[in-house]
CSV table of C-alpha atoms in Angstrom, one decimal:
chain,number,residue,atom,x,y,z
A,1,MET,CA,-197.3,-21.1,295.7
A,2,THR,CA,-196.7,-17.6,294.5
A,3,LEU,CA,-192.9,-18.0,295.0
A,4,ARG,CA,-193.0,-21.1,292.9
A,5,LEU,CA,-194.8,-19.3,290.1
A,6,LEU,CA,-192.3,-16.4,290.3
A,7,LEU,CA,-189.4,-18.7,290.2
A,8,ALA,CA,-190.8,-20.6,287.2
A,9,ALA,CA,-191.4,-17.3,285.3
A,10,ILE,CA,-187.9,-16.2,285.9
A,11,LEU,CA,-186.4,-19.5,284.7
A,12,LEU,CA,-188.6,-19.5,281.6
A,13,SER,CA,-187.8,-15.9,280.7
A,14,GLY,CA,-184.1,-16.7,280.9
A,15,CYS,CA,-184.6,-19.5,278.3
A,16,ALA,CA,-186.7,-17.3,276.0
A,17,THR,CA,-184.1,-14.5,275.8
A,18,ARG,CA,-181.0,-16.6,275.7
A,19,ALA,CA,-178.8,-16.0,272.6
A,20,PRO,CA,-178.0,-19.0,270.4
A,21,GLU,CA,-175.2,-21.3,271.6
A,22,PRO,CA,-171.7,-20.7,270.2
A,23,GLY,CA,-171.3,-22.4,266.8
A,24,THR,CA,-175.0,-22.5,266.0
A,25,SER,CA,-175.4,-18.9,264.6
A,26,VAL,CA,-174.4,-18.5,261.0
A,27,ALA,CA,-174.9,-15.8,258.3
A,28,GLU,CA,-177.8,-16.8,256.1
A,29,SER,CA,-176.0,-15.7,252.9
A,30,ARG,CA,-173.1,-17.9,253.7
A,31,PHE,CA,-175.4,-20.8,254.5
A,32,ASP,CA,-177.1,-20.3,251.1
A,33,GLN,CA,-173.7,-20.4,249.3
A,34,ILE,CA,-172.5,-23.6,251.0
A,35,VAL,CA,-175.5,-25.8,251.6
A,36,VAL,CA,-176.8,-27.7,248.6
A,37,PRO,CA,-179.2,-30.6,249.2
A,38,GLY,CA,-177.9,-33.8,247.7
A,39,HIS,CA,-174.2,-32.6,247.7
A,40,THR,CA,-173.2,-31.0,251.0
A,41,THR,CA,-171.7,-33.4,253.5
A,42,ARG,CA,-171.6,-33.5,257.3
A,43,ALA,CA,-167.8,-32.8,257.2
A,44,GLU,CA,-168.4,-29.7,255.0
A,45,LEU,CA,-171.0,-28.4,257.5
A,46,LEU,CA,-168.7,-28.9,260.4
A,47,ALA,CA,-165.8,-27.2,258.6
A,48,ALA,CA,-168.0,-24.2,257.6
A,49,PHE,CA,-170.2,-23.7,260.6
A,50,GLY,CA,-169.0,-25.9,263.4
A,51,PRO,CA,-171.1,-28.2,265.6
A,52,THR,CA,-174.7,-27.4,266.4
A,53,LYS,CA,-177.8,-28.9,268.0
A,54,THR,CA,-178.6,-32.3,266.4
A,55,VAL,CA,-181.3,-34.9,266.7
A,56,GLN,CA,-180.4,-38.5,265.7
A,57,PHE,CA,-183.2,-40.8,264.6
A,58,ASP,CA,-183.2,-44.6,264.8
A,59,SER,CA,-183.2,-44.7,261.0
A,60,GLY,CA,-179.7,-43.1,261.0
A,61,MET,CA,-181.0,-39.8,259.7
A,62,GLU,CA,-180.1,-36.6,261.6
A,63,ALA,CA,-181.7,-33.2,261.9
A,64,TRP,CA,-179.3,-30.2,262.4
A,65,LEU,CA,-180.4,-26.7,263.6
A,66,TYR,CA,-178.5,-23.5,262.9
A,67,THR,CA,-179.9,-20.0,263.4
A,68,SER,CA,-179.2,-16.8,261.5
A,69,PRO,CA,-179.7,-13.3,262.9
A,70,ALA,CA,-182.7,-11.6,261.2
A,71,ALA,CA,-184.8,-8.5,261.6
A,72,GLY,CA,-187.2,-9.2,264.5
A,73,GLY,CA,-185.3,-12.3,265.8
A,74,HIS,CA,-183.6,-15.3,264.2
A,75,THR,CA,-184.2,-17.4,261.1
A,76,GLU,CA,-184.1,-21.1,261.8
A,77,LEU,CA,-182.0,-23.2,259.3
A,78,VAL,CA,-183.0,-26.9,259.6
A,79,LEU,CA,-181.1,-29.6,257.7
A,80,LEU,CA,-182.0,-33.3,257.3
A,81,LEU,CA,-178.9,-35.5,256.8
A,82,GLY,CA,-179.1,-39.0,255.4
A,83,ARG,CA,-177.4,-42.0,256.9
A,84,ASP,CA,-174.5,-41.3,254.4
A,85,GLY,CA,-174.0,-37.9,256.0
A,86,ILE,CA,-175.2,-35.9,253.0
A,87,VAL,CA,-177.8,-33.1,253.3
A,88,ARG,CA,-181.1,-34.4,251.9
A,89,LYS,CA,-183.4,-31.5,252.7
A,90,MET,CA,-183.2,-27.9,253.9
A,91,ARG,CA,-185.8,-25.7,255.4
A,92,LYS,CA,-185.8,-22.1,256.6
A,93,ARG,CA,-188.2,-20.6,259.1
A,94,PRO,CA,-188.2,-16.8,259.3
A,95,PRO,CA,-188.9,-15.2,262.7
A,96,TYR,CA,-192.5,-15.0,263.8
A,97,PRO,CA,-193.8,-11.8,265.4
A,98,THR,CA,-194.3,-13.8,268.6
A,99,ASP,CA,-190.7,-15.1,268.8
A,100,PRO,CA,-188.6,-13.7,271.7
A,101,LYS,CA,-186.3,-10.9,270.6
A,102,PRO,CA,-182.6,-11.5,270.7
């Protein structure tokens, strides 16, 4: 039982301290310059930042997640793309004090 708990703690700590996957970390200033809701396309995102983690919904909409290094962790940059491949909404979440440090 104790061995299982130790193994689970080791596995979870590895996930919490892992750096972002290649292609998902971008400079926030560059992100702000390129991403314009209602105008920026899927192709422009891929050309500027590369592929990233995506969630595809049955409606045809997609959520894309990029991160940006920030003091105290990483800022999350979340995009909602419409069925037409154009960014519809953009949201930033600054690092929380409880986030794992990079």
